[in-house]
mmCIF file of C-alpha atoms and ligand atoms in Angstrom:
data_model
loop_
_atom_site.group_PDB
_atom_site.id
_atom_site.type_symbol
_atom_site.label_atom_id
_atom_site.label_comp_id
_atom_site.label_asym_id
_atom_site.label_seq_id
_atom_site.Cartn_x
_atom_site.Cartn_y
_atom_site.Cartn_z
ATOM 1 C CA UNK Z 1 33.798 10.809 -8.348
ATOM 2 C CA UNK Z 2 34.608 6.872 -8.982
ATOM 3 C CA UNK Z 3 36.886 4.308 -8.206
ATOM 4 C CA UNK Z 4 37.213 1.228 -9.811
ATOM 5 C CA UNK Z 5 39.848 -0.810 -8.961
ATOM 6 C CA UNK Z 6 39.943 -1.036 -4.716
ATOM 7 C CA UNK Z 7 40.843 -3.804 -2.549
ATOM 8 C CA UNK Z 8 39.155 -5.078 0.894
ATOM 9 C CA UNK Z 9 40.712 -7.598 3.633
ATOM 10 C CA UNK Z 10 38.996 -10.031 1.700
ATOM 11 C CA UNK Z 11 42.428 -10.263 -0.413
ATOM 12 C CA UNK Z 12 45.536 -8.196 0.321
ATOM 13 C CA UNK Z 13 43.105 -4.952 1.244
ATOM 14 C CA UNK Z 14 44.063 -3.714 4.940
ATOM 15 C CA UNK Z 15 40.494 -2.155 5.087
ATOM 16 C CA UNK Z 16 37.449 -4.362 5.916
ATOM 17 C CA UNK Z 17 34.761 -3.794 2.986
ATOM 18 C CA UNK Z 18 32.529 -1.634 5.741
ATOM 19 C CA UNK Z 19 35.709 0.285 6.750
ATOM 20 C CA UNK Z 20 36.616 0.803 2.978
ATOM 21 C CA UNK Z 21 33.248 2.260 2.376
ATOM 22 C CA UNK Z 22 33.430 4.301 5.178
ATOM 23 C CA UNK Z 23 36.908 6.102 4.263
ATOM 24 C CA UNK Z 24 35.349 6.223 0.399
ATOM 25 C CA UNK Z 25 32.642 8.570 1.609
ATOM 26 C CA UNK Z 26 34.872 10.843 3.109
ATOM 27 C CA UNK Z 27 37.249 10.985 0.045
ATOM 28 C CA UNK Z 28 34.166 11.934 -1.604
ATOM 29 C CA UNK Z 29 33.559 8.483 -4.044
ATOM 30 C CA UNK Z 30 29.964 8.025 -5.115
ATOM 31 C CA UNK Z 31 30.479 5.043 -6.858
ATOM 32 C CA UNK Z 32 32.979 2.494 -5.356
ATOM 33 C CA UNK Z 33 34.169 -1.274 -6.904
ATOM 34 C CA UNK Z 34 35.271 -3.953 -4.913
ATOM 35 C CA UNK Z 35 37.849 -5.908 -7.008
ATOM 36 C CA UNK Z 36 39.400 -8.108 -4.284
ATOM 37 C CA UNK Z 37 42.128 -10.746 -5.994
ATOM 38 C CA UNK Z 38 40.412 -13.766 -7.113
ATOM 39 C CA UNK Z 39 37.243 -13.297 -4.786
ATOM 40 C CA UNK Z 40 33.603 -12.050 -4.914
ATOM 41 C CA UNK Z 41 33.362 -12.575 -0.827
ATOM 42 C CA UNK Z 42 33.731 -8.818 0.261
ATOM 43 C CA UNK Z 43 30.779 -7.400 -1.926
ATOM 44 C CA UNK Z 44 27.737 -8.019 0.590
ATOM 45 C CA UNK Z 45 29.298 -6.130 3.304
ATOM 46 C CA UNK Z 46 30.593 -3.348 1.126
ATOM 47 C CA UNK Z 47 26.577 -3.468 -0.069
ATOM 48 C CA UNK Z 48 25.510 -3.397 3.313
ATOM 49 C CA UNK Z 49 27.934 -0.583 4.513
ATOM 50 C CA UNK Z 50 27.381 1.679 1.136
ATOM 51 C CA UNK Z 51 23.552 2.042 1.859
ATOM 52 C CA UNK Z 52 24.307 4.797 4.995
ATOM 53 C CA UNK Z 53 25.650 6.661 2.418
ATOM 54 C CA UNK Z 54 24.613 7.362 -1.274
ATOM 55 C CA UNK Z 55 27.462 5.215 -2.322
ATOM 56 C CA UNK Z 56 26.749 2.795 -5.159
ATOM 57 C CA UNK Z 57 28.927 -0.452 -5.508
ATOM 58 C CA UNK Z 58 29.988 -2.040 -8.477
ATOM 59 C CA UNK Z 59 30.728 -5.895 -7.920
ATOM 60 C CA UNK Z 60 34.075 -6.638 -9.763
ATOM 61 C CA UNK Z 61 37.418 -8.792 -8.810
ATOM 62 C CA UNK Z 62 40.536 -8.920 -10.139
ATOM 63 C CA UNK Z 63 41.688 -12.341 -11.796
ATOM 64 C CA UNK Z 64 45.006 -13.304 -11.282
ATOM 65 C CA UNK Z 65 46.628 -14.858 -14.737
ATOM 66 C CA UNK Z 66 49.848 -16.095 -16.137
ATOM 67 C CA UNK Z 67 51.278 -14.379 -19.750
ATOM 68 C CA UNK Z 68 54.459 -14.741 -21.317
ATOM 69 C CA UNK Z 69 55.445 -15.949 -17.668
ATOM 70 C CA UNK Z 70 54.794 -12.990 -15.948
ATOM 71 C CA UNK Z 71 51.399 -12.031 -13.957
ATOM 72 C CA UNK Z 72 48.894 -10.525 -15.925
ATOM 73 C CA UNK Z 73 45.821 -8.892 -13.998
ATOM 74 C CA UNK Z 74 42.294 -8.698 -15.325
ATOM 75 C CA UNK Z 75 39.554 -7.357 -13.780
ATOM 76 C CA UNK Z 76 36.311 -8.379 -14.557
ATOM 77 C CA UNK Z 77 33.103 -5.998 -13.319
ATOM 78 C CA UNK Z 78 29.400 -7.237 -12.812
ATOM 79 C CA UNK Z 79 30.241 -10.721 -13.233
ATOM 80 C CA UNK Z 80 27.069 -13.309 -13.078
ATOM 81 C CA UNK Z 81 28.093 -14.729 -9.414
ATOM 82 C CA UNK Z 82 26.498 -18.096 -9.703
ATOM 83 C CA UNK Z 83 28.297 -18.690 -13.057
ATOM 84 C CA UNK Z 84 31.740 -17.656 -11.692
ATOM 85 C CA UNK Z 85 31.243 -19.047 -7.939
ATOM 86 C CA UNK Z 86 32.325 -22.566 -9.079
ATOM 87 C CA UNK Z 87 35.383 -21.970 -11.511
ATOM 88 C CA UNK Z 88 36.464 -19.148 -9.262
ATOM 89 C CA UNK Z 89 36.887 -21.890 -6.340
ATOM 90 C CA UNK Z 90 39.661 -23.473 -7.936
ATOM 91 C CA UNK Z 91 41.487 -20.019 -8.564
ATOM 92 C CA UNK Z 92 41.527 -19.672 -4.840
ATOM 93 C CA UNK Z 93 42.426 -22.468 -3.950
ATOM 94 C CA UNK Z 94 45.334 -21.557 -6.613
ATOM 95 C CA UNK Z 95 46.245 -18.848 -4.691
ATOM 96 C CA UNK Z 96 46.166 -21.074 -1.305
ATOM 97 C CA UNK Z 97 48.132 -23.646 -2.673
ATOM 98 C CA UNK Z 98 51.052 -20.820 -3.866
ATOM 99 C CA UNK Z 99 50.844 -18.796 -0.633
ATOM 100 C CA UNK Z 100 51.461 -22.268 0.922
ATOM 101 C CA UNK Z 101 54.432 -22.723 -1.382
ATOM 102 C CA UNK Z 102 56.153 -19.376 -0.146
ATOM 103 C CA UNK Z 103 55.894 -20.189 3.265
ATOM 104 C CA UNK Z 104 57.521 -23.224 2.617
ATOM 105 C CA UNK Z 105 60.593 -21.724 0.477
ATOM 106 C CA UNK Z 106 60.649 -18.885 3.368
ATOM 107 C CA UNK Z 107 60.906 -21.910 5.944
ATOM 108 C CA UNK Z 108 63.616 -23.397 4.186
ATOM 109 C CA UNK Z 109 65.642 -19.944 4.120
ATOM 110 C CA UNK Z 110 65.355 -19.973 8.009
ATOM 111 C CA UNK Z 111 62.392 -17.291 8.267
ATOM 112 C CA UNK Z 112 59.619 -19.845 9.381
ATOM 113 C CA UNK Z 113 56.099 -17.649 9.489
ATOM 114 C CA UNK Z 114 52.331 -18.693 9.688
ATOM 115 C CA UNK Z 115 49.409 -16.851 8.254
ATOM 116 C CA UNK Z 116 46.630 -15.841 10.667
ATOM 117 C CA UNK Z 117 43.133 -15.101 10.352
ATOM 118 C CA UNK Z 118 42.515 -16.645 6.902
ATOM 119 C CA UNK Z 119 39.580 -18.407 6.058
ATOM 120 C CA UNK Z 120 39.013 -20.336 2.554
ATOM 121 C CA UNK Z 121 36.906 -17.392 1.053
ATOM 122 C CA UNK Z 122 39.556 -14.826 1.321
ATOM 123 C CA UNK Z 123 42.872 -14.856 -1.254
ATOM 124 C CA UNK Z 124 46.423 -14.795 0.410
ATOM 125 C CA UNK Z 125 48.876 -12.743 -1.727
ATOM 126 C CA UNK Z 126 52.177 -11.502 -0.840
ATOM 127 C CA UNK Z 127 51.240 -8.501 1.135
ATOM 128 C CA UNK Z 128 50.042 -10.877 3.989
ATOM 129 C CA UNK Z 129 53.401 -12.631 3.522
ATOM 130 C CA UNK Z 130 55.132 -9.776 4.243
ATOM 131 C CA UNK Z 131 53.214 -8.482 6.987
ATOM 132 C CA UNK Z 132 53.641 -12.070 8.767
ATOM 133 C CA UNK Z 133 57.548 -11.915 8.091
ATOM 134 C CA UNK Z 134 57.543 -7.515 9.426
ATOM 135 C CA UNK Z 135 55.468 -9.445 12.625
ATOM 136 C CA UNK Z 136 58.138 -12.120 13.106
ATOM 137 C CA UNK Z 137 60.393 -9.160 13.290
ATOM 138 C CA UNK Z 138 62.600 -10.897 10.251
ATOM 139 C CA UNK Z 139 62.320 -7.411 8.747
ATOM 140 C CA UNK Z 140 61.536 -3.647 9.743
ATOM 141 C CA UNK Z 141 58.846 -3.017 6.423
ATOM 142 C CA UNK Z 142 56.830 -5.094 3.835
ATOM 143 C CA UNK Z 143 59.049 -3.112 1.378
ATOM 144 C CA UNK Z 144 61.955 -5.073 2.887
ATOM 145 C CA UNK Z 145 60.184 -8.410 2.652
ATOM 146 C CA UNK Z 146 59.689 -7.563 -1.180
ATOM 147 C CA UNK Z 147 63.013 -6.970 -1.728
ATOM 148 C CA UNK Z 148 64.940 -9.917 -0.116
ATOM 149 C CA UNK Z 149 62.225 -12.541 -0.592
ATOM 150 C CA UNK Z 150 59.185 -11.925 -2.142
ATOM 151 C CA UNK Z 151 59.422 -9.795 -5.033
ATOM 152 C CA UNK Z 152 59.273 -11.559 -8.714
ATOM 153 C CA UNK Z 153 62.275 -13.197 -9.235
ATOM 154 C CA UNK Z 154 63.364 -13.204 -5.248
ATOM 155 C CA UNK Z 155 63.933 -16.161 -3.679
ATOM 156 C CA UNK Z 156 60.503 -17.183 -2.425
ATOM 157 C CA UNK Z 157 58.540 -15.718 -4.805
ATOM 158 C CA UNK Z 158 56.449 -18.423 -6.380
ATOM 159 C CA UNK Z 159 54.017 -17.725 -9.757
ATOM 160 C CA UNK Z 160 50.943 -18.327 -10.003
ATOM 161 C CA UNK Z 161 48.936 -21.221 -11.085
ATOM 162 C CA UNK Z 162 48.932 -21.459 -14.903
ATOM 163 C CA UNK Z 163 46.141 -20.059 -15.925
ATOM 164 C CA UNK Z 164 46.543 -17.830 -18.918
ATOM 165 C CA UNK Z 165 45.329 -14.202 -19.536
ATOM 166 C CA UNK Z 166 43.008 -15.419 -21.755
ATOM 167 C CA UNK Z 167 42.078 -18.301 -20.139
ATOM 168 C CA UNK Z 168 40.889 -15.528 -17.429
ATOM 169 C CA UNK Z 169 39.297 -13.517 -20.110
ATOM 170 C CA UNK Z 170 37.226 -16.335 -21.373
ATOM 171 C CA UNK Z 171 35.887 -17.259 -18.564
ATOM 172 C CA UNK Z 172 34.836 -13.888 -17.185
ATOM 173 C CA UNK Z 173 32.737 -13.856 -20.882
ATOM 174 C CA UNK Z 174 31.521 -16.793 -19.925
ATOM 175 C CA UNK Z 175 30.238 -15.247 -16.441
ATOM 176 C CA UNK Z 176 28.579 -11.882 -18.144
ATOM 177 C CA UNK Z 177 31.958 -10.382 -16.547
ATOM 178 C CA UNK Z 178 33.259 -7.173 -18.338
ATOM 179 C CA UNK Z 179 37.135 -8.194 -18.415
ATOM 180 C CA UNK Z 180 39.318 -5.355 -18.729
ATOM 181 C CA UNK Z 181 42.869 -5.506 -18.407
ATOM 182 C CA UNK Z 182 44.487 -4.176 -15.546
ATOM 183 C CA UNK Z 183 47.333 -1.425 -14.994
ATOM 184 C CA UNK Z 184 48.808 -2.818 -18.714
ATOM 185 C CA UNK Z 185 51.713 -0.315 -17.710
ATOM 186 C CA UNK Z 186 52.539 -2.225 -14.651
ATOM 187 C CA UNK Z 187 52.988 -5.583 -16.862
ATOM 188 C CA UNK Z 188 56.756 -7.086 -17.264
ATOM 189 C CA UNK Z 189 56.115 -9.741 -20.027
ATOM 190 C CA UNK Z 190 56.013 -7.646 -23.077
ATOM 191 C CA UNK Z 191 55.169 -4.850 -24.958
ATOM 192 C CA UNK Z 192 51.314 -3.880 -24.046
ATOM 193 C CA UNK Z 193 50.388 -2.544 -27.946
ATOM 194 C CA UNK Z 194 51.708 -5.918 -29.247
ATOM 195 C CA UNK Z 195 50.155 -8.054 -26.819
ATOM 196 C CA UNK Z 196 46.788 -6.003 -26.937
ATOM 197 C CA UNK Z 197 45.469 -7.546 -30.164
ATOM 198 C CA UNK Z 198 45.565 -11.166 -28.974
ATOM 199 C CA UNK Z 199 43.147 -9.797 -25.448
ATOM 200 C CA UNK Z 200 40.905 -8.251 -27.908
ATOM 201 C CA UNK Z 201 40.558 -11.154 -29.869
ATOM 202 C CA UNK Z 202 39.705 -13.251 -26.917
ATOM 203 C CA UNK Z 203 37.103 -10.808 -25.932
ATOM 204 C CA UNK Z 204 38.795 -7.839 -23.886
ATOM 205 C CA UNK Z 205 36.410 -5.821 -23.631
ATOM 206 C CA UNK Z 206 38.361 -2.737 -22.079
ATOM 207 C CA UNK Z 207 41.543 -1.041 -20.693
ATOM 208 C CA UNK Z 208 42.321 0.511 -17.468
ATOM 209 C CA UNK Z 209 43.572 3.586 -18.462
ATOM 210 C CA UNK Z 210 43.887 5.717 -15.019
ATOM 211 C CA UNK Z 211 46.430 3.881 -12.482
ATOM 212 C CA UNK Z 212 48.856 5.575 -10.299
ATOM 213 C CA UNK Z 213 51.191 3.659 -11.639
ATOM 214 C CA UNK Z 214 50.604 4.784 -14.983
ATOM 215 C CA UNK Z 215 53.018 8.329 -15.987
ATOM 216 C CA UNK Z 216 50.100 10.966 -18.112
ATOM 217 C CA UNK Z 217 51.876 9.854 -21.353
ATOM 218 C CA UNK Z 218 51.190 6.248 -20.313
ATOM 219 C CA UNK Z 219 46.909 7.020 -19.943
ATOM 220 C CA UNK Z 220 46.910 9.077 -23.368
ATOM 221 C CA UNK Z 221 48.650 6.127 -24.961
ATOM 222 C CA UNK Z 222 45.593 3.852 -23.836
ATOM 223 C CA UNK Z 223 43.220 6.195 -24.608
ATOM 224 C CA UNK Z 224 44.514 5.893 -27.849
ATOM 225 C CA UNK Z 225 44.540 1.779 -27.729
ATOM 226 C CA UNK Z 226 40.934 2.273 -26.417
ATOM 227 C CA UNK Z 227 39.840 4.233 -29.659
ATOM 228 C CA UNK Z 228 41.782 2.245 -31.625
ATOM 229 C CA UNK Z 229 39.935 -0.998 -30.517
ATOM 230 C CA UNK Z 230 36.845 0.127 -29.664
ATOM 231 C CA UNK Z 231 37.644 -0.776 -25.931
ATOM 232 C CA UNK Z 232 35.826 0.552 -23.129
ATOM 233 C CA UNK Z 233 38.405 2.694 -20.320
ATOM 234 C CA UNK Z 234 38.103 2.480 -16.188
ATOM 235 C CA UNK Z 235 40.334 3.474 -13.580
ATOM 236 C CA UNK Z 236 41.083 3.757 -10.597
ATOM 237 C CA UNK Z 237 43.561 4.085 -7.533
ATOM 238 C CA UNK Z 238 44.155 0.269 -6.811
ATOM 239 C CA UNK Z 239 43.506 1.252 -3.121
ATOM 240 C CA UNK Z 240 44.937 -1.084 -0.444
ATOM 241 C CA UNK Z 241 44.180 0.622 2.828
ATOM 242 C CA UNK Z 242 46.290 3.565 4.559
ATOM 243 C CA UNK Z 243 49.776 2.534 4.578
ATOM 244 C CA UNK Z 244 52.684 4.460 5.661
ATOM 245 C CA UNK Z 245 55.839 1.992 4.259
ATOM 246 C CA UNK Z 246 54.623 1.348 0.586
ATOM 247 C CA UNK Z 247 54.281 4.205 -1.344
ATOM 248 C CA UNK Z 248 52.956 1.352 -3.809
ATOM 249 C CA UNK Z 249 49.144 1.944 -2.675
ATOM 250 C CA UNK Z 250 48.497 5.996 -2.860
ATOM 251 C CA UNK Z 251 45.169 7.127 -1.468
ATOM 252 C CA UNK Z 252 41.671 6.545 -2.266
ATOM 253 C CA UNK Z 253 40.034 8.783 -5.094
ATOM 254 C CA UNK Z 254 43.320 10.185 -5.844
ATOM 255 C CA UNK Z 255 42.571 10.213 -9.746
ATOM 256 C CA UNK Z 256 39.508 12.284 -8.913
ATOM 257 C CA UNK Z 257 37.724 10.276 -11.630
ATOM 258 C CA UNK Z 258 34.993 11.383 -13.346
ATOM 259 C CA UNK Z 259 31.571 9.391 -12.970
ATOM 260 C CA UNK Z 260 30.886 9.545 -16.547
ATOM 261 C CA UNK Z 261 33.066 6.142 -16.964
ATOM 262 C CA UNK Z 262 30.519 4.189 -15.197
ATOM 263 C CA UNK Z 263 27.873 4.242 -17.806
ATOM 264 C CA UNK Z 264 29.699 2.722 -20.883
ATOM 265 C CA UNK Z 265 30.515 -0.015 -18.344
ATOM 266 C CA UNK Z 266 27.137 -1.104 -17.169
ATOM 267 C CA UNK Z 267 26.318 -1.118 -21.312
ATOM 268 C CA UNK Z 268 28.998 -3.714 -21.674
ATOM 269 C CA UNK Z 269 27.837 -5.939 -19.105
ATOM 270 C CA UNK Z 270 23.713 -5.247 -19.828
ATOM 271 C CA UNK Z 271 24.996 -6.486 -23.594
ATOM 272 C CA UNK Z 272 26.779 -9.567 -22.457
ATOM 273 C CA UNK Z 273 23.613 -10.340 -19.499
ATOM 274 C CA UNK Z 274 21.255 -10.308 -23.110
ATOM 275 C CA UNK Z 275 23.701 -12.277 -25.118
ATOM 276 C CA UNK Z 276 24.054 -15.193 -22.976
HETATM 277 P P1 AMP C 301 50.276 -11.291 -5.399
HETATM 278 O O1 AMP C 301 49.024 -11.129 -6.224
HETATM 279 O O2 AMP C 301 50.101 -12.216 -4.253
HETATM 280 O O3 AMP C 301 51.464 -11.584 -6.236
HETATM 281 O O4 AMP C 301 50.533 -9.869 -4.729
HETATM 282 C C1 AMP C 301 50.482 -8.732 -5.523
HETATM 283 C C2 AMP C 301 50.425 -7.521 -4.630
HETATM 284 O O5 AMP C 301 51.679 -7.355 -4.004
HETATM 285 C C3 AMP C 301 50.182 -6.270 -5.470
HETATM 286 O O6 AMP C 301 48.840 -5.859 -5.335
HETATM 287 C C4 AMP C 301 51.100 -5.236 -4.893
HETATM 288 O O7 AMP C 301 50.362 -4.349 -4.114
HETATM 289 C C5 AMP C 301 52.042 -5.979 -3.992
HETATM 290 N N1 AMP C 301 53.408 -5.886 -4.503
HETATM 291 C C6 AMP C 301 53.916 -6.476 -5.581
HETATM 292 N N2 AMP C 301 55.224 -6.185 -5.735
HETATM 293 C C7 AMP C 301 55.549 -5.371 -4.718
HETATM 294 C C8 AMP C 301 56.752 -4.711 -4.296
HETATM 295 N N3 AMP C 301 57.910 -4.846 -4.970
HETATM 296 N N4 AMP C 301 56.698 -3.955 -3.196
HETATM 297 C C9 AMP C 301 55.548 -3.830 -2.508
HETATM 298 N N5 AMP C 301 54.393 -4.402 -2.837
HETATM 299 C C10 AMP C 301 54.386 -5.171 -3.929
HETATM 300 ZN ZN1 ZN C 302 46.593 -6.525 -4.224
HETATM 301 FE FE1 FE C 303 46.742 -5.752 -9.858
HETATM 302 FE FE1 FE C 304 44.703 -4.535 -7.586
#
């Protein structure tokens, strides 16, 4: 089975790329993509780890963008890393900047926290907020944190940079990236068939279809968007790491995804590696 759409403690992951691969085997995944938020930095370890078992690993990340005001997500899978290194730095330091900018609102509401153990490669996202304000003992659960603070429209909840969806969509073309929009169910700025057209046109290249968060009605409608558009589907469980308090993040291979996704993918991406 496959899962395309996981996260590492490179970004807001709990599991360390080694420890991810490790629970992926026993859930039974044979092919396994690291798509930490605005970061390539947990693929050589997941690499490393995936070769004890017959796991392969597809490289991928998951590019945080601004539409109609809201956060859009788009993944992009088998990017060209030296391309994507260099524009990629500034997205991070994005998402730096804004974590920075939370911590500062949360200091001014009286709930001072620091960040630990973050080095420049890895992206800060609210998760680690919230873990840092459950550690400070200002709350009892991250779920709590989200709800008085840091969830959209709470009072330290900052955006992020402007940097449009496609913006992010150009730029993984640009880098031989796949981009495929992200859990389009999950987005808050708009209606996803009217907004679809203008991703396609800037070179979406697929959908992710299968998403916990997305109801059975929800996938057949994308399906549907996918045939429509000639769009290429993925899914997967947007794994975080065990975690008892946020039913958000459901368990690894839960989709029980079929393989069979994998090869349209690696077309898209050997067609963009021969056009440019
Ligand atoms: P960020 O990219 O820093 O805005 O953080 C996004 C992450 O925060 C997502 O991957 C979610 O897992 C998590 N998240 C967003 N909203 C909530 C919420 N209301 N409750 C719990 N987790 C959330
Ligand atoms: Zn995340
Ligand atoms: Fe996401
Ligand atoms: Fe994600």
């Amino acid at each position: 089975m496959l899962e395309l759409h996981c996260h590492t403690t490179h970004s807001d992951g709990t599991l360390t790329p080694p420890q991810l691969v490790d629970a992926a085997a026993v859930a039974g995944v044979e092919i396994l993509a690291i798509t930490d938020h605005d970061t390539m930095s947990g693929w050589e370890e997941a690499t490393a780890a995936a070769r004890t078992y017959n796991i392969e690993i597809v490289p991928g990340l998951e590019l945080s963008t601004v539409h109609s005001n809201r956060s859009m997500h788009i993944l992009g899978f088998y990017p060209n890393r030296e391309r994507l290194e260099t524009p990629l730095q500034s997205r991070l330091a994005g998402r730096h900047r804004r974590a920075q900018q939370m911590l500062d609102k949360l200091a001014e509401l009286g709930y001072p926290v620091e960040l630990a153990n973050l080095n420049g490669s890895m992206a800060p996202g609210r998760p680690h907020i919230a873990t840092a304000l459950v550690r400070a003992g200002y709350v009892q659960s991250p779920q709590e944190a989200f709800e008085r603070w840091l969830g959209d429209d709470k009072p330290a909840y900052v955006q992020y940079e402007k940097f449009s969806a496609v913006e992010g969509i150009q730029l993984l073309r640009q880098c031989q990236a796949v981009p495929v929009w992200a859990h389009p169910f999950l987005f808050r700025g708009g209606d996803v068939e009217a907004i679809l057209p203008e991703l396609v046109a800037a070179g979406l290249l697929g959908i992710e279809v299968y998403h916990p968060s997305h109801t059975p009605s929800q996938s057949r409608k994308l399906e549907a968007l996918c045939q429509r558009y000639g769009l290429l589907m993925t899914g997967g469980s947007d794994y975080h790491g065990p975690s008892k308090q946020d039913d958000r993040h459901s368990g690894l291979n839960q989709l029980h995804l079929p393989t069979a996704l994998l090869p349209p993918l690696q077309q898209a991406a050997q067609q963009l590696q021969s056009q440019n």
